Short mmCIF file of C-alpha atoms and ligand atoms in Angstrom, two decimals:
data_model
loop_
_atom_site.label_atom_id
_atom_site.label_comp_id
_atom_site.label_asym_id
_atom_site.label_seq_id
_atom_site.Cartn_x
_atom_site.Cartn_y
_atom_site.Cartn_z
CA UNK A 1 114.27 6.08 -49.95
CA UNK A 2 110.98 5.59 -48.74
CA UNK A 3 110.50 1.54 -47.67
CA UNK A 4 107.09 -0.44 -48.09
CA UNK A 5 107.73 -2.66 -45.87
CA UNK A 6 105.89 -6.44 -46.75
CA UNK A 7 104.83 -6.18 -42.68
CA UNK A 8 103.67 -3.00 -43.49
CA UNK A 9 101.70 -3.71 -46.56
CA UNK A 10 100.04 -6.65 -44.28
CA UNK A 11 99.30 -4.50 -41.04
CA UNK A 12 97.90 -2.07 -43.61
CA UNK A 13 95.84 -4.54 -45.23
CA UNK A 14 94.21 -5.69 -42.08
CA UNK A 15 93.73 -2.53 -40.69
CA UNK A 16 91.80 -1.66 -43.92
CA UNK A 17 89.97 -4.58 -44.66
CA UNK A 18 87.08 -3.73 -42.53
CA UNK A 19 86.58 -0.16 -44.54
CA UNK A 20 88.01 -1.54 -48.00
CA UNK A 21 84.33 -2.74 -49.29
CA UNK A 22 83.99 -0.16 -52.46
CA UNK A 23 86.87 -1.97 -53.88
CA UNK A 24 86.46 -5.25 -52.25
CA UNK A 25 82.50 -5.48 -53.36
CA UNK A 26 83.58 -5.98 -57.07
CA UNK A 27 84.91 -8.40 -58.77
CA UNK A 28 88.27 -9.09 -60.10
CA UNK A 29 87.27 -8.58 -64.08
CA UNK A 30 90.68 -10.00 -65.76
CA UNK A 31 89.80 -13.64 -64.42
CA UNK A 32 93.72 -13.29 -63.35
CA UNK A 33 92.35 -13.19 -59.71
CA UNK A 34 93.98 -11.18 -57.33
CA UNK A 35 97.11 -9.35 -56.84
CA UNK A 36 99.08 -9.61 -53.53
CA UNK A 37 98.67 -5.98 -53.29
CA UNK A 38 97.79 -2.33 -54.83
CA UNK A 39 99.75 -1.42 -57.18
CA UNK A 40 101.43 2.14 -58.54
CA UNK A 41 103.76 3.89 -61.38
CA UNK A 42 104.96 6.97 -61.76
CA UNK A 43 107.81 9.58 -62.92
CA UNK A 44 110.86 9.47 -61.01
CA UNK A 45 109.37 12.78 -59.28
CA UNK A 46 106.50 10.13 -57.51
CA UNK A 47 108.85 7.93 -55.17
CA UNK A 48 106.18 9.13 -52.07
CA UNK A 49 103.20 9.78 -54.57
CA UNK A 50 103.48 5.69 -55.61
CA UNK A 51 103.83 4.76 -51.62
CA UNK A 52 100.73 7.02 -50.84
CA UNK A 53 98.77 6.28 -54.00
CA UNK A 54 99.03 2.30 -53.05
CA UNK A 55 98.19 2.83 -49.04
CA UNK A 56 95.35 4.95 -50.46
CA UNK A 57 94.16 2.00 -52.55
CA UNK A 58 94.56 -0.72 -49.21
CA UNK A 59 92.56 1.61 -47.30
CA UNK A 60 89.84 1.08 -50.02
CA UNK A 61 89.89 3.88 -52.38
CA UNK A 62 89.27 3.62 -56.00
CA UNK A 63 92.55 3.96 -57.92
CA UNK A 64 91.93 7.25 -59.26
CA UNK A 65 91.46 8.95 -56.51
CA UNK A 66 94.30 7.38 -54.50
CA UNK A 67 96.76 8.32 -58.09
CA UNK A 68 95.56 12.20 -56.82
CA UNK A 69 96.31 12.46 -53.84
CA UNK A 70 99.65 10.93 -54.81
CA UNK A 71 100.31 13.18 -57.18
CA UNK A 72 99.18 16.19 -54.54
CA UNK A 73 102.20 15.95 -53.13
CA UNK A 74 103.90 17.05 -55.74
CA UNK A 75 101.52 20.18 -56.65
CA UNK A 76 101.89 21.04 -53.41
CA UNK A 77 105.45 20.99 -53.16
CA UNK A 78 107.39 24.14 -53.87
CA UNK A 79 110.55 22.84 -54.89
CA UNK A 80 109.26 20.34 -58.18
CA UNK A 81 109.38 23.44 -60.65
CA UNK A 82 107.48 21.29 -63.20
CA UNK A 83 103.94 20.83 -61.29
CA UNK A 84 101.76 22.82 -59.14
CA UNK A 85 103.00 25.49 -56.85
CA UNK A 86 106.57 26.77 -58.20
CA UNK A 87 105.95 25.23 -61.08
CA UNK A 88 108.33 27.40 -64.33
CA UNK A 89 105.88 29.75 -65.72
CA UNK A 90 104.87 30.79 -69.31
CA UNK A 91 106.80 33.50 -71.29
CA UNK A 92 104.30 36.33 -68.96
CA UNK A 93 105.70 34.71 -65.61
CA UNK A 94 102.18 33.40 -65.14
CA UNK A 95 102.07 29.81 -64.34
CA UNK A 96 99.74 27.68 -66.11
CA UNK A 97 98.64 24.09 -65.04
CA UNK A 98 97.36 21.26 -66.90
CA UNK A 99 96.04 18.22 -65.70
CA UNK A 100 93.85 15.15 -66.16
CA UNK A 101 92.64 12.16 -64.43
CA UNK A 102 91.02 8.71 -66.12
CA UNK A 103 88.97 6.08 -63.95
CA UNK A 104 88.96 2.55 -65.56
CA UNK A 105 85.46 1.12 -63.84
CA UNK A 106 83.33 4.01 -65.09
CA UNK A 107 85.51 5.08 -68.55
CA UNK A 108 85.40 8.33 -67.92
CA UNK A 109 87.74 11.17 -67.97
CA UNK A 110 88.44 14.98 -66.79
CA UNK A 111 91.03 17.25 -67.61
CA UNK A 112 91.74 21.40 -67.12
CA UNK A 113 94.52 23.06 -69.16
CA UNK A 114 96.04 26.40 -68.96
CA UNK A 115 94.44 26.94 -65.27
CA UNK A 116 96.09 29.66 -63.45
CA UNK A 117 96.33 30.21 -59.46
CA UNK A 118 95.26 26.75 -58.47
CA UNK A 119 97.75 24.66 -57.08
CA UNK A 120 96.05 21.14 -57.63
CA UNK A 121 94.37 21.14 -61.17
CA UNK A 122 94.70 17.42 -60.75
CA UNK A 123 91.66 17.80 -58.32
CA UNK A 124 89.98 20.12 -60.18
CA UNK A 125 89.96 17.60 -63.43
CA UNK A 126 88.74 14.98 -61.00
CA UNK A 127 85.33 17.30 -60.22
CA UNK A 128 84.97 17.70 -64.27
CA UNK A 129 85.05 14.03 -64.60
CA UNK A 130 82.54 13.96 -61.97
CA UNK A 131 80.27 17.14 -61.97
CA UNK A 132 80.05 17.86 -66.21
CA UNK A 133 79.44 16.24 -68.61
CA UNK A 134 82.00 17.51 -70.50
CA UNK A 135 85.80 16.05 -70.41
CA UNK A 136 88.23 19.35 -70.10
CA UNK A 137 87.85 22.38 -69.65
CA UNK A 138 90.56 25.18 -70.46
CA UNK A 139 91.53 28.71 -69.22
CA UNK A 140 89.42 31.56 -68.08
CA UNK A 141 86.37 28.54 -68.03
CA UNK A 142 88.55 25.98 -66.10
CA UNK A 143 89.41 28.90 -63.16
CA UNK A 144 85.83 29.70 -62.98
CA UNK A 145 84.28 26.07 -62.57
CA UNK A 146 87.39 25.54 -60.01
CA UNK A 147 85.84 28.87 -58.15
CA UNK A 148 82.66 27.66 -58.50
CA UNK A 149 83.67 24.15 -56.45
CA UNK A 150 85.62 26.35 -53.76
CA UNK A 151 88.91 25.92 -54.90
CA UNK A 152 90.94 29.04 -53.43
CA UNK A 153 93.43 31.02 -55.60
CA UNK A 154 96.94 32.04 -54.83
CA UNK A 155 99.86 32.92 -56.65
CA UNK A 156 101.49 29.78 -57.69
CA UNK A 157 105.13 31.67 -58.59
CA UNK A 158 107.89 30.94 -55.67
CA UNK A 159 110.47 33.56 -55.47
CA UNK A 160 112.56 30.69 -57.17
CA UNK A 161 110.44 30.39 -60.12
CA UNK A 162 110.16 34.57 -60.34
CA UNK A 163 113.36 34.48 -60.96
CA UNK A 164 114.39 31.13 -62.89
CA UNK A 165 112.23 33.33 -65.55
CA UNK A 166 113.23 36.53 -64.80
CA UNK A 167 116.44 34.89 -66.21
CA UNK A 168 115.38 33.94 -69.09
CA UNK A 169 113.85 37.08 -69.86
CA UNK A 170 116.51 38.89 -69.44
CA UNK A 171 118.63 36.40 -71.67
CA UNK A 172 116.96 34.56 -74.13
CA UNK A 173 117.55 37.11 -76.42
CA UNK A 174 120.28 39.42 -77.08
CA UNK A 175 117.82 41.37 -79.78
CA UNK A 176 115.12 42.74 -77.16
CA UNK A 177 115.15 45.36 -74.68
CA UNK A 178 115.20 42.73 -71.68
CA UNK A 179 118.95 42.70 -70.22
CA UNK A 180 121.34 40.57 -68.19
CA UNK A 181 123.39 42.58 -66.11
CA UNK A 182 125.92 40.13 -65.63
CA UNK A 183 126.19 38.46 -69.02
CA UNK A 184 124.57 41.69 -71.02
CA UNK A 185 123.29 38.55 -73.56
CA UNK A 186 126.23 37.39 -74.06
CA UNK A 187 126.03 34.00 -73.10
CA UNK A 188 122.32 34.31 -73.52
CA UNK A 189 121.83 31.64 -76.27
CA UNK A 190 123.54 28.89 -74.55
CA UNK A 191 121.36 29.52 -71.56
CA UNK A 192 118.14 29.99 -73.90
CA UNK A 193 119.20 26.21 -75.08
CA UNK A 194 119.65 24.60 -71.71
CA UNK A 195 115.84 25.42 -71.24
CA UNK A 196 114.77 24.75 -74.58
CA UNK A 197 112.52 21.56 -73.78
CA UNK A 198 112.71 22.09 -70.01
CA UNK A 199 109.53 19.80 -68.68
CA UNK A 200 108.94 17.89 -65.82
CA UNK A 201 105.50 16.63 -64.81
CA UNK A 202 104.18 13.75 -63.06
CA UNK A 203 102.12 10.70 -64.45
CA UNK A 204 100.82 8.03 -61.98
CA UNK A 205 98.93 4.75 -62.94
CA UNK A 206 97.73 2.83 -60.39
CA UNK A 207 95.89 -0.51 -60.46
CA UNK A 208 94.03 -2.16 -57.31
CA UNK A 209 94.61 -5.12 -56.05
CA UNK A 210 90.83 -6.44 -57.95
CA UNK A 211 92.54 -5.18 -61.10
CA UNK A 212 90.68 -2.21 -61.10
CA UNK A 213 92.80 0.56 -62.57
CA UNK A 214 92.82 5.00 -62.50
CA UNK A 215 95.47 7.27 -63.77
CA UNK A 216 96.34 10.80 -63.64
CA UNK A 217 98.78 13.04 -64.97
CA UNK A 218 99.67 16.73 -63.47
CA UNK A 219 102.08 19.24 -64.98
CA UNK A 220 103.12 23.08 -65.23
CA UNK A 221 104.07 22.18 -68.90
CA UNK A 222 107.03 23.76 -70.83
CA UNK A 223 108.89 25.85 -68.80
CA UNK A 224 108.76 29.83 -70.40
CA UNK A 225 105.80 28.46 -73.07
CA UNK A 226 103.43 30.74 -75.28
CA UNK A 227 100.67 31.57 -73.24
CA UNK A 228 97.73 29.41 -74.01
CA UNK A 229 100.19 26.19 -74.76
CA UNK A 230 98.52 22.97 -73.39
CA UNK A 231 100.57 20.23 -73.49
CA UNK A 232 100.05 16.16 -73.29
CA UNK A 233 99.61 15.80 -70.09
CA UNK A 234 95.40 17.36 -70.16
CA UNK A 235 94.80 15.33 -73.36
CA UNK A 236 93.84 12.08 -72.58
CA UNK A 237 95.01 9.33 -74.93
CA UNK A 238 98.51 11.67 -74.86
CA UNK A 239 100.24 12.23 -71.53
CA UNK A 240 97.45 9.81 -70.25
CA UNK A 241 94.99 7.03 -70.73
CA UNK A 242 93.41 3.88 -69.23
CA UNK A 243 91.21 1.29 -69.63
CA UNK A 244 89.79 -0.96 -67.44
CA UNK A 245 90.61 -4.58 -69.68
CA UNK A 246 93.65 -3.68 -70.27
CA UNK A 247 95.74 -1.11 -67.78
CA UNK A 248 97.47 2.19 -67.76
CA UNK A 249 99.90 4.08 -70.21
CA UNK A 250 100.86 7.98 -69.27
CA UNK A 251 103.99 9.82 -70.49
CA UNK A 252 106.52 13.08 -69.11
CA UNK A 253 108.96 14.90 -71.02
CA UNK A 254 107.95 16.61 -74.22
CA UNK A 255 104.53 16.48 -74.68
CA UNK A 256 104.76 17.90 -78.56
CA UNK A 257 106.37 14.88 -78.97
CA UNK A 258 103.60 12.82 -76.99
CA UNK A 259 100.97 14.17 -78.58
CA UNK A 260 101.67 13.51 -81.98
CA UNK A 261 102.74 10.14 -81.35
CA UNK A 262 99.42 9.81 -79.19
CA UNK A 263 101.72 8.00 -76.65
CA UNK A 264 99.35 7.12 -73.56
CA UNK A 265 96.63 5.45 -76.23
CA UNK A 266 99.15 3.94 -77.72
CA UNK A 267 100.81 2.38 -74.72
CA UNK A 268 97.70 0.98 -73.88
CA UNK A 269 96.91 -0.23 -77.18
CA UNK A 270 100.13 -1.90 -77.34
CA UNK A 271 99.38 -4.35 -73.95
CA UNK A 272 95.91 -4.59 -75.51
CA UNK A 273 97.85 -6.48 -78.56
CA UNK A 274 99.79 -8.25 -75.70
CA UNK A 275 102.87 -6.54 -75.23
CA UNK A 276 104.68 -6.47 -72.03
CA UNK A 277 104.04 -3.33 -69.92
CA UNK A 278 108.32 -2.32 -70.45
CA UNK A 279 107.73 -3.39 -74.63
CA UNK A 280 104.86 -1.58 -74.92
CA UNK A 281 107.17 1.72 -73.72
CA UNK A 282 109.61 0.96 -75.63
CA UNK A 283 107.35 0.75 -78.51
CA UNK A 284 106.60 4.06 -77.70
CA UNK A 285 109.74 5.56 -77.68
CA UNK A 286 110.38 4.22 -80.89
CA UNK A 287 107.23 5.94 -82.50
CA UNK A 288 108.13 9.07 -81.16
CA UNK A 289 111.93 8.69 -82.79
CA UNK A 290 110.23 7.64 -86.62
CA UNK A 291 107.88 10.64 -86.11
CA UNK A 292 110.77 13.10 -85.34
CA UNK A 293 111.69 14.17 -88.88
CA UNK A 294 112.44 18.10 -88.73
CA UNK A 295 115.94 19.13 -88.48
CA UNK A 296 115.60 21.31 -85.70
CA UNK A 297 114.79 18.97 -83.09
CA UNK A 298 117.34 16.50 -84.10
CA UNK A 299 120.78 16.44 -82.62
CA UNK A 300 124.15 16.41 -84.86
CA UNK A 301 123.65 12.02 -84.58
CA UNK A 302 120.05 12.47 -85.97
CA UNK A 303 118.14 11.55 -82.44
CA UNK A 304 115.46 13.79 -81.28
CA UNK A 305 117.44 16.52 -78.87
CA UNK A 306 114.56 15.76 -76.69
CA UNK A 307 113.47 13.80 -73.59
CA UNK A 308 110.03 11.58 -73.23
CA UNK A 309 109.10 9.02 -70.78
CA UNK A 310 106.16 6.42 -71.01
CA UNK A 311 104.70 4.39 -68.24
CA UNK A 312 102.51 1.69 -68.08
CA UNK A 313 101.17 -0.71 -65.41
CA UNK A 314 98.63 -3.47 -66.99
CA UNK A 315 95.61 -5.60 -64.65
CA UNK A 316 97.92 -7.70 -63.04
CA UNK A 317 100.29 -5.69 -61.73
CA UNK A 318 103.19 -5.51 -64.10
CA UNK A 319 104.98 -2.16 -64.65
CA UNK A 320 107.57 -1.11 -66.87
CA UNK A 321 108.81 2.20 -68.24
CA UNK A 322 110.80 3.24 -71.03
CA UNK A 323 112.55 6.54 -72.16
CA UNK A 324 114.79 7.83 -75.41
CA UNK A 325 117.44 8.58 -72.70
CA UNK A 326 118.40 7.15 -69.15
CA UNK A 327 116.90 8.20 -66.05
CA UNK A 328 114.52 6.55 -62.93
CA UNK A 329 110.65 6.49 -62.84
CA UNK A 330 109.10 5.28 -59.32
CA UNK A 331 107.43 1.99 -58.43
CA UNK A 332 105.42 0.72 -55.57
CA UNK A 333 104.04 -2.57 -55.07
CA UNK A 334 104.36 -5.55 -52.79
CA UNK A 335 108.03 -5.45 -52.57
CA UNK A 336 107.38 -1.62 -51.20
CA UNK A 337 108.51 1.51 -52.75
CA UNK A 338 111.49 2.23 -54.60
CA UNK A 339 113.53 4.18 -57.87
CA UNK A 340 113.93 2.06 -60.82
CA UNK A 341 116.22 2.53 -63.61
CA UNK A 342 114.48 3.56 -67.13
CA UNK A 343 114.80 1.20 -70.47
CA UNK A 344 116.11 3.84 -72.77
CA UNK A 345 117.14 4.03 -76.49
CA UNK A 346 119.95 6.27 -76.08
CA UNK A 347 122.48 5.15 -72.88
CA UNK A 348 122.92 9.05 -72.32
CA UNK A 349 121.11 10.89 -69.88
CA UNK A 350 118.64 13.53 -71.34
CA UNK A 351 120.78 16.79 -72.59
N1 LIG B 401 104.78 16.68 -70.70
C1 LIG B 401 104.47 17.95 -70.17
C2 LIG B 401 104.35 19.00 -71.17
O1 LIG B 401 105.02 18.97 -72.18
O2 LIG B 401 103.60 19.91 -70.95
#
């Protein structure tokens, strides 16, 4: 596990103190003064993204740009099949990225979804917040503005990806003319399920140590999805949201499921009423279970057959994160960095 040390935290401090004046210069806005240090969320995929995202913030950069280049560790790394580079791809065997980024001082926002062949789209939704005056951009337009600020294009499939779908091609159906060799379809189905809701993702909310907060959530989205499916994580107010009062709320898992329950707005507006950052998750979760009414994604006890995770980090430095079913989300703050159990509904881990 990757250790923050407390001596590290404080050699880091002093050795950014003389550069940290864009955060320093403003004022702490909550009245709650300031914390001890920087401090960071994220899915249990960030344990080094949290650690980097909260040195990035002690060396003086604004929280949404130090939640990036956490989360660029995990676009960039080949073996998270659920962001960036080997991320699953759709149906095609294309992958297709979504991602968006929110800055608390300014209230602004950027998002792409559906990008293809460009391996940090969290990047490239930090340029629309900051170079358009739109808020997300999609597809064929996304690619181009990425071209357009020099982004360079490769093929995001590993060979492990290639063939995690070649797979499922080959058995998702027993009814097509795509054919397992060694199971001839036979087994097809029960594979088919096992990837039914397969997502990953990774959300980060980070606050500064003036209470200052920025959030950002990257993904490759559904694993084997219709091409042109965007999920939560590029909507903001779904897989992500902040606001500078108040903190950050972001979500993994299945972002239908996020979406309709608006879950990172909601988050948020839940510590705005003056829940807890771990109650206003668990709100969450709840929402999503009273808005899963269809039979099919319902198990045989009546619980949604699906996973979702919700984060949230408020202005002075409390965290807390909440699922339907167990698992870890990452943490860093003073006490360093380190994998925390989720509050879940459901004791069982996700099916
Ligand atoms: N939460 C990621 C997705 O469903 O695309």
């Amino acid at each position: 596990m990757v250790d923050l040390t407390r001596r590290r935290f404080l050699q880091s401090a002093a050795a950014a103190s003389t550069f940290a004046a864009p955060v320093a210069a403003r004022a702490p806005r909550s009245g709650a003064g300031w914390l001890r240090a920087p401090v960071a969320i994220a899915s249990g995929n960030g344990l080094q993204a949290v650690e980097l995202a909260v040195q990035r913030m002690i060396e003086g950069w604004r929280p949404v740009d130090a939640a990036v280049a956490g989360v660029e560790l995990v676009e960039n790394d080949p073996n998270d099949d659920s962001v960036g580079l080997g991320g699953l791809p759709n149906e095609d065997g294309v992958v297709e990225l979504d991602a968006c980024v929110m800055d608390g001082p300014s209230g602004l926002g950027g998002a792409v979804g559906a990008l293809q062949n460009i391996k940090n789209p969290a990047q490239v939704a930090l340029k629309v917040m900051r170079h358009t005056d739109h808020v997300l951009l999609v597809g064929e337009g996304a690619l181009r503005f990425a071209r357009a600020h020099g982004f360079a294009e490769e093929n995001l499939l590993t060979e492990a990806s290639r063939k995690a779908w070649l797979e499922w091609r080959e058995k998702r159906s027993a009814r097509d003319k795509w054919v397992s060799p060694d199971e001839n379809g036979e087994h097809g189905r029960e594979w088919f399920q096992k990837y039914k809701h397969k997502t990953g993702t990774i959300h980060l909310g980070a606050i500064a140590a003036n209470g200052d907060v920025g959030s950002c959530t990257t993904t490759s989205g559904l694993a084997f999805k219709i091409p042109g499916r965007v999920g939560d994580s590029p909507l903001l107010g779904c897989g992500n949201y902040c606001d500078n009062d108040v903190g950050t709320g972001g979500a993994t898992g299945r972002g239908e499921a996020c979406i309709l329950a608006n879950g990172g707005s909601f988050v948020v507006h839940q510590m705005a009423l003056g829940k807890s950052p771990l109650d206003a998750c668990l709100e969450a979760c709840r929402r999503v279970v009273r808005l899963t009414k269809v039979k099919r994604l319902l198990d045989e006890k009546g619980r949604p057959d699906f996973q979702v995770q919700f984060y949230a980090a408020n202005k002075s430095g409390e965290t807390g994160a909440a699922a339907l079913y167990a698992g870890k989300y990452a943490v860093c703050d003073a006490a360093g960095a380190r994998l925390v159990d989720l509050a879940s509904l459901y004791d069982e881990p996700p099916r």
